[in-house]
Every structure is written in C-alpha cells, then in structure tokens.
Amino acid sequence: MNITSKYMGLHLNNPIIVGSSSLTGNVKSVEKCVKNGAGGIVLKSLYEEQILSDSDTLINQDEMYLWYPEAFEYVNKLSKEEGIDQYLNLIKVCKKAVSVPIIASINCISPEEWPKFSNELENAGADALELNITIFPDSDTLSCTEIGEQHIKIIHAVCRNVKIPVAAKISFYQSNIKMMARKIAKAGAKGLVLFNRYYRPDIDIEKMVLTKEETLSVPEESTLSLRWVGLLSGHIPCDLVGSTGIHNASGIIKQLLAGASAVQVCSALYKYGIYYLRTLIEELEIWMRRKGFSSIDEFRGLINQDSKNSASWERIHFMEKTRTSNIRPIGFD
Ligand SMILES: Cc1cc2nc3c(=O)[nH]c(=O)nc-3n(C[C@H](O)[C@H](O)[C@H](O)COP(=O)(O)O)c2cc1C
C-alpha cells in the first residue's frame, strides 16, 4: 500500500506532519516523532523578534501575543544572543538525525528586515519554510485590506530570498479567505496551512478574572479547516494542509477526501503521546484497505470531484435538515 504524499514538492512517507510546537523544539523529540512514523516535521517557531534581536522592545504591551499559546512566556524569555544560532543548529542536527522533510517555522507580523535572514534557514538545510503570520484583526490603524496586504508583503519578501518552498500558515480571521488564498499563492507560497489556532480566552466567574482556556484543541474544531480545504482545493494553485482539531484517522481521511495534500497534528500527540502516530497510520491503512484504495492519490479530493458538493461546503441546508431529522428541542412533543 502506498500512503506517500507530495507537499510543496517534498516527498512525505505519509501525509501526517507533526505541527510546530514544543514537540518539535529539540532533536530528541523530533527523532521520536519520526521513529513513530511522522511524515514530516514543522519545527517550533522562531520569532521575528528573535531575528531582529529586538528583545528590549518585545511584546509586554502587545496584546497580540496574548492570543497565542506559550508565546507570551516564550518570547519574554528571549535574549539577544540566544535564538537564531540555536535555531540554525536545531535545523542542522534534525536534518542529520532524520530523513523526513524538516520545515523551519517563523512566527512573523511584518515584512521589514527579518526576511533577509530567511536564506540562513535555507542554508542550514531546511527543506521548506512555514510562515506563521500572526496579524490580528483588532487593529485601530490597519484596515482589512491593509492586513491582507501585510500578509502578501511578508510572503513576497521571504520568497525573494529563498529557493526552498514556502508555506503560509494563516489564521481564520480573514475577510475573504478564497481571495486571500489566491493572493498568497500568487505571492509565491507553495503551501497553505489552514488554520493556525490561537490562545482562547475564558473567564473564571468566581474570581472574575480572565483565564486561559484549554491549550489543546478538540476534534470538533476540525470542521473549520475541513470546510476551507474543501472550498479551496482545486481552485488555488498551492498545496493545502488541514490543521487544528485533527485527533484521529477519520479526521485525516476527511481532509484528504476534501483535497488536502497533508495534515498537521499537534494536540492529539500531546494528549495521547507521540506513539499515537503509529495508531493514526495503522487506522488510515485499515480504512484504505477496507475501501479498496492502494494509494492516497486514488481518493485525494474525491469529495470535490462531485460538483454538487461545492454548495454544501458553503451551506449546511439547515432548513431541510431540521425538517427531516429527529432534532427536537427538549420538552418539545
Ligand atoms: C504547546 C503548543 C505550542 C505551539 N507552538 C507553536 C509554534 O511555535 N509555532 C506555530 O506555528 N504553532 C504553534 N502551535 C500551534 C500548533 O502548531 C497548531 O497549529 C495548533 O495546535 C492546532 O493544531 P492541533 O489541533 O493539532 O493542536 C503550538 C501549539 C501548542 C499546543
């Protein structure tokens, strides 16, 4: 059985990439992921601020980092010396230690100065770059259009500096995702990761303070990226990756059926252990065998080949569903 996949021209032994996180922040853990079957690795992000060596003016007052798991603490700890060298070394040792694609990741918000550095990541041996573009839609000064343009400028600037493929990992907070995806591809990105997941706030009603909701995702969250992978696949000239809430083999299969080249998993591995990658692969193979598929390409995007499905990605036909289904509010006779 052939479960290999191609993502941005990179060969993946299987379509399961371990997403950027502390699981991919050191070589030991990366080796463990690969030993258990990871098809590719996105290294933990390097922050634009580390590259600019501007840790004095880091994010203390910058609300955007409050959206992001781990980031506040992580970026606050940075010093001017550490960071870049360690990161370049991480790429080098991971490339030596494992044979799957190593994708470096940069968490960025601006197209200024730092993109010149991206070719150092390439020179260190990274097979590709993932840009985690973290511009939040709560600016008093930037319009939707300007936020979109900022994404494009970043991608342009990085693609000008490297030959390796570049992917954009974007948030769901875009005003027109399809148009944005087209512009991202036109700017040079070969991959689009849908979507990043941010810190989610909660309120403790006893103490009446803002708290952090559970850092890990839940499987129900996967429908967001599933819809957009389905809507974009076949319409955007770049490879799509489903990310967020993919916790089991059925979540992976759905993304592939919708047209994804690969998926990224992260929370599920924190929850069940890195060994769980083996289960995901086994269950993917069992399903393929049961359905008579001998390669991923035989069923990738299959759902989208049926044109009547395109409307269903957009509308859920609520009226029709509630009329015909057994959904009844409690107490309704
Ligand atoms: C503990 C933790 C650390 C993370 N660190 C990063 C990071 O450095 N860079 C990044 O792009 N995403 C980071 N993420 C986000 C994940 O890569 C991923 O996009 C998100 O968790 C959604 O995928 P999941 O539902 O499989 O967890 C982190 C997530 C977690 C839980």
XYZ file of N, CA, C and O in Angstrom, residues 150-313:
656
model
N -0.352 43.133 4.159
C 0.805 42.828 5.020
C 1.196 41.346 4.876
O 2.372 41.014 4.760
N 0.189 40.471 4.830
C 0.468 39.040 4.613
C 1.252 38.862 3.307
O 2.237 38.140 3.245
N 0.744 39.515 2.271
C 1.323 39.312 0.938
C 2.753 39.852 0.877
O 3.650 39.217 0.309
N 2.972 41.005 1.503
C 4.329 41.589 1.512
C 5.303 40.645 2.211
O 6.445 40.482 1.784
N 4.864 40.043 3.303
C 5.738 39.118 4.041
C 6.114 37.940 3.132
O 7.284 37.570 3.000
N 5.105 37.364 2.495
C 5.356 36.174 1.664
C 6.278 36.531 0.489
O 7.247 35.812 0.206
N 5.998 37.661 -0.145
C 6.844 38.149 -1.240
C 8.288 38.272 -0.793
O 9.208 37.791 -1.436
N 8.453 38.953 0.336
C 9.806 39.254 0.817
C 10.569 37.969 1.108
O 11.761 37.866 0.795
N 9.897 36.990 1.690
C 10.598 35.736 2.007
C 10.877 34.950 0.726
O 11.986 34.451 0.519
N 9.885 34.846 -0.145
C 10.065 34.063 -1.379
C 11.191 34.641 -2.244
O 11.847 33.899 -2.968
N 11.413 35.956 -2.163
C 12.510 36.568 -2.921
C 13.868 36.090 -2.413
O 14.839 36.086 -3.135
N 13.911 35.699 -1.133
C 15.196 35.370 -0.508
C 15.546 33.900 -0.470
O 16.652 33.539 -0.065
N 14.601 33.038 -0.790
C 14.894 31.589 -0.693
C 14.453 30.848 -1.950
O 13.578 31.316 -2.689
N 15.084 29.682 -2.131
C 14.678 28.826 -3.257
C 13.779 27.689 -2.770
O 13.055 27.100 -3.556
N 13.899 27.372 -1.486
C 13.065 26.291 -0.954
C 11.597 26.731 -0.913
O 11.309 27.932 -0.862
N 10.678 25.777 -0.936
C 9.256 26.159 -0.910
C 8.843 26.825 0.403
O 9.380 26.505 1.461
N 7.887 27.724 0.259
C 7.404 28.485 1.423
C 5.903 28.225 1.592
O 5.144 28.257 0.612
N 5.514 27.956 2.821
C 4.081 27.790 3.118
C 3.622 28.915 4.028
O 4.406 29.408 4.837
N 2.375 29.316 3.883
C 1.812 30.318 4.802
C 0.821 29.619 5.718
O -0.079 28.923 5.253
N 1.027 29.794 7.014
C 0.064 29.278 7.996
C -0.727 30.495 8.460
O -0.162 31.413 9.059
N -1.991 30.503 8.119
C -2.757 31.723 8.382
C -3.868 31.462 9.397
O -4.230 30.318 9.659
N -4.399 32.544 9.892
C -5.500 32.390 10.834
C -6.816 32.414 10.062
O -6.871 32.797 8.895
N -7.855 32.021 10.746
C -9.192 32.027 10.157
C -9.725 33.458 10.026
O -10.674 33.713 9.295
N -9.078 34.391 10.713
C -9.596 35.762 10.716
C -9.175 36.521 9.463
O -8.282 37.367 9.497
N -9.794 36.175 8.354
C -9.546 36.859 7.081
C -10.922 37.242 6.550
O -11.883 36.512 6.737
N -10.981 38.359 5.828
C -12.313 38.775 5.385
C -12.798 37.957 4.186
O -13.974 37.696 4.053
N -11.894 37.565 3.292
C -12.303 36.709 2.172
C -11.200 35.678 1.965
O -10.181 35.948 1.337
N -11.420 34.512 2.523
C -10.342 33.518 2.576
C -9.935 33.058 1.174
O -8.755 32.877 0.884
N -10.912 32.919 0.285
C -10.582 32.421 -1.055
C -9.684 33.426 -1.801
O -8.658 33.065 -2.378
N -10.074 34.684 -1.738
C -9.286 35.710 -2.433
C -7.893 35.824 -1.810
O -6.890 35.954 -2.495
N -7.885 35.747 -0.497
C -6.602 35.826 0.219
C -5.705 34.652 -0.183
O -4.509 34.832 -0.447
N -6.302 33.468 -0.268
C -5.520 32.273 -0.627
C -4.936 32.424 -2.031
O -3.786 32.066 -2.286
N -5.722 32.991 -2.928
C -5.221 33.203 -4.304
C -4.027 34.148 -4.302
O -3.028 33.921 -4.965
N -4.154 35.238 -3.531
C -3.065 36.227 -3.479
C -1.815 35.613 -2.841
O -0.696 35.902 -3.242
N -2.039 34.773 -1.844
C -0.914 34.122 -1.159
C -0.158 33.228 -2.151
O 1.067 33.237 -2.219
N -0.921 32.486 -2.950
C -0.280 31.611 -3.956
C 0.455 32.458 -4.995
O 1.572 32.137 -5.403
N -0.185 33.561 -5.396
C 0.430 34.437 -6.405
C 1.717 35.074 -5.871
O 2.672 35.313 -6.628
N 1.746 35.306 -4.576
C 2.947 35.915 -3.973
C 4.109 34.919 -3.913
O 5.224 35.286 -3.581
N 3.826 33.660 -4.181
C 4.926 32.692 -4.245
C 4.811 31.521 -3.291
O 5.638 30.602 -3.340
N 3.803 31.528 -2.402
C 3.687 30.409 -1.462
C 3.279 29.151 -2.219
O 2.433 29.196 -3.109
N 3.892 28.054 -1.833
C 3.560 26.765 -2.477
C 2.615 25.951 -1.595
O 2.078 24.943 -2.025
N 2.483 26.390 -0.344
C 1.609 25.661 0.571
C 0.805 26.620 1.424
O 1.222 27.752 1.679
N -0.373 26.158 1.834
C -1.238 26.979 2.676
C -1.750 26.094 3.818
O -2.382 25.061 3.568
N -1.442 26.503 5.032
C -1.846 25.713 6.195
C -3.075 26.363 6.816
O -3.049 27.517 7.243
N -4.151 25.591 6.854
C -5.441 26.108 7.325
C -5.851 25.344 8.589
O -6.146 24.177 8.498
N -5.873 25.919 9.692
C -5.554 27.262 10.098
C -4.667 27.187 11.329
O -4.642 26.163 12.009
N -4.101 28.316 11.679
C -3.447 28.381 12.972
C -4.517 28.425 14.065
O -5.650 28.803 13.810
N -4.137 28.038 15.246
C -5.086 28.082 16.369
C -4.472 28.949 17.457
O -3.339 28.728 17.862
N -5.254 29.897 17.933
C -4.706 30.822 18.919
C -5.207 30.513 20.320
O -6.183 29.806 20.509
N -4.519 31.133 21.217
C -4.944 31.144 22.613
C -6.412 31.545 22.680
O -6.836 32.472 21.992
N -7.172 30.817 23.467
C -8.598 31.144 23.561
C -8.924 31.543 24.991
O -8.658 30.807 25.929
N -9.515 32.704 25.138
C -9.748 33.203 26.494
C -10.990 32.597 27.143
O -11.896 32.120 26.466
N -10.980 32.631 28.449
C -12.147 32.207 29.213
C -12.234 33.162 30.411
O -11.302 33.928 30.664
N -13.340 33.080 31.136
C -13.456 33.916 32.333
C -13.837 33.029 33.508
O -14.760 32.208 33.412
N -13.070 33.143 34.576
C -13.401 32.444 35.811
C -14.464 33.299 36.508
O -14.178 34.415 36.968
N -15.702 32.773 36.563
C -16.794 33.622 37.072
C -16.782 33.743 38.604
O -17.456 34.597 39.160
N -16.033 32.879 39.284
C -15.909 33.036 40.742
C -14.909 34.133 41.075
O -15.194 35.064 41.795
N -13.704 33.983 40.459
C -12.671 35.001 40.740
C -12.861 36.252 39.887
O -12.250 37.275 40.126
N -13.706 36.114 38.870
C -13.975 37.198 37.918
C -12.680 37.722 37.304
O -12.385 38.914 37.336
N -11.895 36.781 36.793
C -10.662 37.163 36.091
C -10.621 36.422 34.752
O -11.244 35.366 34.573
N -9.843 37.005 33.876
C -9.637 36.374 32.575
C -8.693 35.195 32.753
O -7.673 35.302 33.422
N -9.048 34.051 32.183
C -8.175 32.883 32.296
C -7.913 32.334 30.902
O -8.509 32.787 29.924
N -7.061 31.323 30.878
C -6.732 30.700 29.602
C -7.564 29.437 29.466
O -7.589 28.623 30.392
N -8.230 29.292 28.351
C -8.965 28.050 28.112
C -7.948 26.949 27.839
O -6.767 27.222 27.629
N -8.382 25.721 27.815
C -7.519 24.580 27.493
C -6.656 24.887 26.256
O -7.165 25.332 25.232
N -5.345 24.671 26.382
C -4.426 24.987 25.277
C -4.602 24.039 24.098
O -4.356 24.412 22.955
N -5.025 22.804 24.400
C -5.129 21.821 23.316
C -6.487 21.901 22.629
O -7.487 22.256 23.239
N -6.477 21.534 21.360
C -7.724 21.579 20.589
C -8.602 20.368 20.900
O -8.174 19.428 21.569
N -9.818 20.392 20.394
C -10.719 19.231 20.472
C -11.130 18.876 19.041
O -11.086 19.734 18.146
N -11.511 17.611 18.797
C -11.797 17.182 17.423
C -12.871 18.017 16.724
O -12.824 18.196 15.508
N -13.825 18.552 17.487
C -14.914 19.332 16.871
C -14.371 20.543 16.104
O -15.024 21.067 15.205
N -13.181 20.990 16.464
C -12.631 22.186 15.799
C -12.197 21.917 14.365
O -11.938 22.841 13.607
N -12.120 20.651 13.995
C -11.550 20.337 12.676
C -12.471 20.707 11.504
O -12.034 20.795 10.366
N -13.748 20.940 11.803
C -14.671 21.235 10.697
C -14.351 22.562 10.007
O -14.647 22.751 8.840
N -13.730 23.470 10.746
C -13.396 24.777 10.164
C -12.390 24.607 9.014
O -12.608 25.085 7.896
N -11.311 23.910 9.295
C -10.321 23.739 8.219
C -10.867 22.793 7.147
O -10.586 22.960 5.965
N -11.689 21.819 7.557
C -12.247 20.891 6.572
C -13.056 21.649 5.521
O -12.915 21.431 4.313
N -13.890 22.564 5.991
C -14.702 23.344 5.046
C -13.802 24.095 4.069
O -14.019 24.095 2.867
N -12.746 24.733 4.606
C -11.939 25.593 3.731
C -10.997 24.807 2.840
O -10.727 25.219 1.712
N -10.545 23.674 3.311
C -9.765 22.809 2.408
C -10.688 22.384 1.272
O -10.333 22.433 0.088
N -11.925 22.006 1.620
C -12.893 21.598 0.602
C -13.207 22.716 -0.382
O -13.282 22.500 -1.588
N -13.382 23.915 0.140
C -13.737 25.036 -0.749
C -12.575 25.476 -1.638
O -12.784 25.938 -2.758
N -11.361 25.352 -1.126
C -10.216 25.876 -1.886
C -9.559 24.841 -2.790
O -8.941 25.209 -3.793
N -9.678 23.564 -2.446
C -8.902 22.592 -3.222
C -9.388 22.556 -4.672
O -10.591 22.603 -4.947
N -8.429 22.553 -5.550
C -8.746 22.593 -6.978
C -8.917 24.012 -7.504
O -8.999 24.235 -8.695
N -8.987 25.000 -6.609
C -9.186 26.391 -7.038
C -7.971 27.269 -6.773
O -7.922 28.407 -7.212
N -7.049 26.760 -5.986
C -5.885 27.561 -5.585
C -4.622 26.824 -6.020
O -4.475 25.635 -5.706
N -3.721 27.499 -6.721
C -2.537 26.784 -7.192
C -1.476 26.598 -6.107
O -0.333 26.973 -6.283
N -1.890 26.090 -4.952
C -0.879 25.671 -3.981
C -1.450 24.542 -3.131
O -2.653 24.331 -3.093
N -0.531 23.797 -2.510
C -0.949 22.631 -1.735
C -1.584 23.062 -0.420
O -1.126 24.012 0.220
N -2.601 22.331 -0.032
C -3.329 22.688 1.185
C -3.038 21.676 2.298
O -2.924 20.475 2.036
N -2.943 22.206 3.497
C -2.746 21.344 4.667
C -3.855 21.643 5.663
O -4.099 22.807 5.997
N -4.521 20.597 6.122
C -5.549 20.767 7.148
C -4.879 20.742 8.514
O -4.048 19.865 8.782
N -5.242 21.695 9.343
C -4.646 21.750 10.678
C -5.685 22.265 11.672
O -6.566 23.043 11.312
N -5.556 21.833 12.887
C -6.416 22.156 14.046
C -7.551 21.148 14.222
O -8.403 20.983 13.340
N -7.469 20.483 15.351
C -8.528 19.552 15.737
C -8.448 18.186 15.081
O -9.396 17.402 15.166
N -7.341 17.880 14.437
C -7.234 16.553 13.803
C -6.664 15.587 14.849
O -5.483 15.633 15.181
N -7.562 14.764 15.374
C -7.204 13.926 16.519
C -7.283 12.442 16.217
O -6.964 11.622 17.071
N -7.785 12.074 15.054
C -7.920 10.643 14.764
C -7.835 10.398 13.253
O -7.798 11.349 12.460
N -7.804 9.106 12.888
C -7.616 8.778 11.470
C -8.770 9.293 10.630
O -8.569 9.732 9.494
N -9.968 9.281 11.176
C -11.085 9.758 10.351
C -10.921 11.249 10.041
O -11.245 11.704 8.942
N -10.380 11.996 10.993
C -10.093 13.415 10.744
C -9.090 13.583 9.606
O -9.210 14.500 8.784
N -8.119 12.705 9.549
C -7.100 12.769 8.481
C -7.738 12.396 7.138
O -7.560 13.091 6.129
N -8.506 11.325 7.139
C -9.128 10.847 5.895
C -10.063 11.917 5.317
O -10.074 12.173 4.111
N -10.813 12.565 6.199
C -11.738 13.612 5.723
C -10.974 14.736 5.028
O -11.391 15.235 3.981
N -9.855 15.145 5.612
C -9.069 16.225 4.997
C -8.546 15.793 3.626
O -8.539 16.587 2.678
N -8.126 14.539 3.521
C -7.603 14.051 2.236
C -8.736 13.969 1.209
O -8.579 14.362 0.048
N -9.883 13.484 1.647
C -11.040 13.414 0.738
C -11.438 14.811 0.255
O -11.906 14.997 -0.865
N -11.236 15.807 1.133
C -11.572 17.186 0.753
C -10.510 17.801 -0.152
O -10.733 18.855 -0.735
N -9.341 17.158 -0.232
C -8.320 17.649 -1.167
C -6.997 18.077 -0.546
O -6.136 18.617 -1.249
N -6.821 17.836 0.756
C -5.560 18.249 1.391
C -4.392 17.385 0.909
O -4.556 16.200 0.631
N -3.219 18.010 0.825
C -2.007 17.255 0.495
C -1.471 16.557 1.733
O -0.806 15.531 1.641
N -1.746 17.153 2.888
C -1.244 16.604 4.150
C -2.053 17.202 5.288
O -2.876 18.106 5.068
N -1.804 16.694 6.488
C -2.426 17.287 7.673
C -1.324 17.576 8.683
O -0.240 17.006 8.596
N -1.619 18.454 9.609
C -0.697 18.659 10.724
C -1.394 18.247 12.008
O -2.568 18.572 12.208
N -0.673 17.526 12.845
C -1.239 17.149 14.142
C -0.326 17.652 15.250
O 0.887 17.703 15.089
N -0.965 17.994 16.342
C -0.196 18.558 17.448
C -0.879 18.183 18.771
O -0.379 17.344 19.510
N -2.058 18.726 19.020
C -2.745 18.467 20.302
C -2.930 16.978 20.570
O -2.764 16.515 21.705
N -3.286 16.217 19.533
C -3.543 14.782 19.727
C -2.288 14.084 20.247
O -2.377 13.143 21.048
N -1.125 14.574 19.831
C 0.120 13.932 20.275
C 0.469 14.345 21.708
O 1.058 13.571 22.458
N 0.088 15.562 22.082
C 0.268 15.967 23.484
C -0.644 15.116 24.363
O -0.290 14.714 25.450
N -1.826 14.856 23.841
C -2.847 14.164 24.627
C -2.562 12.655 24.750
O -2.647 12.101 25.838
N -2.235 12.028 23.628
C -2.102 10.563 23.639
C -0.661 10.072 23.530
O -0.420 8.875 23.543
N 0.275 10.984 23.343
C 1.681 10.584 23.233
C 2.114 10.480 21.771
O 1.301 10.257 20.875
N 3.410 10.627 21.568
C 3.943 10.622 20.199
C 3.714 9.258 19.539
O 3.531 9.151 18.325
N 3.680 8.217 20.371
C 3.449 6.865 19.865
C 2.120 6.775 19.094
O 1.951 5.933 18.211
N 1.209 7.660 19.415
C -0.124 7.662 18.788
C -0.042 7.840 17.267
O -0.963 7.462 16.535
N 1.087 8.370 16.797
C 1.265 8.492 15.336
C 1.102 7.131 14.663
O 0.558 7.014 13.571
N 1.609 6.090 15.335
C 1.510 4.733 14.762
C 0.053 4.324 14.586
O -0.331 3.733 13.586
N -0.747 4.635 15.578
C -2.177 4.295 15.514
C -2.831 5.030 14.341
O -3.630 4.450 13.596
N -2.487 6.310 14.197
C -3.089 7.096 13.110
C -2.764 6.466 11.756
O -3.640 6.327 10.887
N -1.510 6.069 11.578
C -1.099 5.482 10.298
C -1.790 4.133 10.075
O -2.331 3.865 9.002
N -1.785 3.316 11.121
C -2.425 1.997 11.013
C -3.896 2.122 10.626
O -4.400 1.429 9.748
N -4.581 3.059 11.296
C -6.022 3.201 11.039
C -6.300 3.785 9.649
O -7.292 3.440 9.011
N -5.390 4.631 9.188
C -5.520 5.155 7.814
C -5.394 3.977 6.828
O -6.192 3.850 5.889
N -4.415 3.117 7.085
C -4.210 1.975 6.174
C -5.386 0.997 6.218
O -5.807 0.484 5.182
N -5.912 0.775 7.413
C -7.061 -0.142 7.549
C -8.236 0.391 6.731
O -8.895 -0.330 5.982
N -8.481 1.684 6.843
C -9.602 2.288 6.099
C -9.358 2.162 4.591
O -10.285 1.807 3.840
N -8.124 2.447 4.170
C -7.827 2.375 2.722
C -8.045 0.945 2.213
O -8.622 0.738 1.137
N -7.596 -0.021 2.997
C -7.769 -1.421 2.598
C -9.260 -1.741 2.490
O -9.720 -2.337 1.532
N -10.006 -1.325 3.485
C -11.451 -1.614 3.521
C -12.161 -0.995 2.322
O -13.093 -1.564 1.760
N -11.668 0.172 1.898
C -12.312 0.870 0.783
C -11.706 0.504 -0.572
O -12.125 1.014 -1.615
N -10.678 -0.322 -0.561
C -10.069 -0.777 -1.818
C -9.145 0.245 -2.466
O -8.935 0.204 -3.684
N -8.580 1.152 -1.662
C -7.620 2.119 -2.217
C -6.195 1.625 -1.974
O -5.862 1.205 -0.861
N -5.367 1.722 -3.018
C -3.982 1.313 -2.795
C -3.032 2.508 -2.726
O -1.848 2.350 -2.437
N -3.534 3.701 -2.986
C -2.698 4.887 -2.788
C -3.569 6.076 -2.378
O -4.783 6.092 -2.647
N -2.930 7.059 -1.757
C -3.674 8.249 -1.297
C -4.220 9.020 -2.498
O -5.318 9.563 -2.455
N -3.431 9.052 -3.556
C -3.875 9.814 -4.743
C -5.195 9.290 -5.308
O -5.917 10.023 -5.982
N -5.508 8.033 -5.029
C -6.768 7.475 -5.557
C -7.998 8.117 -4.913
O -9.076 8.105 -5.479
N -7.828 8.656 -3.708
C -9.023 9.235 -3.079
C -8.867 10.697 -2.669
O -9.800 11.342 -2.207
N -7.685 11.263 -2.887
C -7.492 12.682 -2.519
C -8.435 13.574 -3.336
O -8.505 13.475 -4.551
N -9.194 14.385 -2.658
C -10.088 15.328 -3.333
C -11.317 14.680 -3.946
O -12.073 15.335 -4.671
N -11.544 13.406 -3.631
C -12.657 12.674 -4.243
C -14.000 13.371 -4.011
O -14.851 13.429 -4.897
N -14.163 13.918 -2.830
C -15.427 14.577 -2.496
C -15.656 15.773 -3.423
O -16.776 16.058 -3.833
N -14.563 16.461 -3.771
C -14.715 17.662 -4.593
C -14.917 17.375 -6.063
O -15.235 18.277 -6.831
N -14.715 16.122 -6.464
C -14.940 15.818 -7.879
C -16.425 15.783 -8.212
O -16.826 15.815 -9.357
N -17.242 15.713 -7.180
C -18.676 15.731 -7.387
C -19.143 17.184 -7.255
O -19.143 17.749 -6.156
N -19.514 17.813 -8.370
C -19.771 19.260 -8.346
C -20.926 19.641 -7.423
O -20.985 20.746 -6.907
N -21.848 18.705 -7.187
C -22.982 19.102 -6.325
C -22.542 19.291 -4.860
O -23.266 19.871 -4.074
N -21.325 18.846 -4.542
C -20.852 19.059 -3.175
C -20.385 20.483 -2.921
O -20.280 20.900 -1.780
N -20.099 21.237 -3.996
C -19.488 22.538 -3.753
C -20.410 23.465 -2.953
O -19.957 24.200 -2.093
N -21.694 23.407 -3.209
C -22.615 24.253 -2.445
C -22.664 23.815 -0.987
O -22.810 24.644 -0.085
N -22.504 22.525 -0.762
C -22.624 22.026 0.609
C -21.482 22.477 1.501
O -21.617 22.512 2.715
N -20.331 22.795 0.899
C -19.249 23.323 1.740
C -19.650 24.678 2.299
O -19.176 25.106 3.335
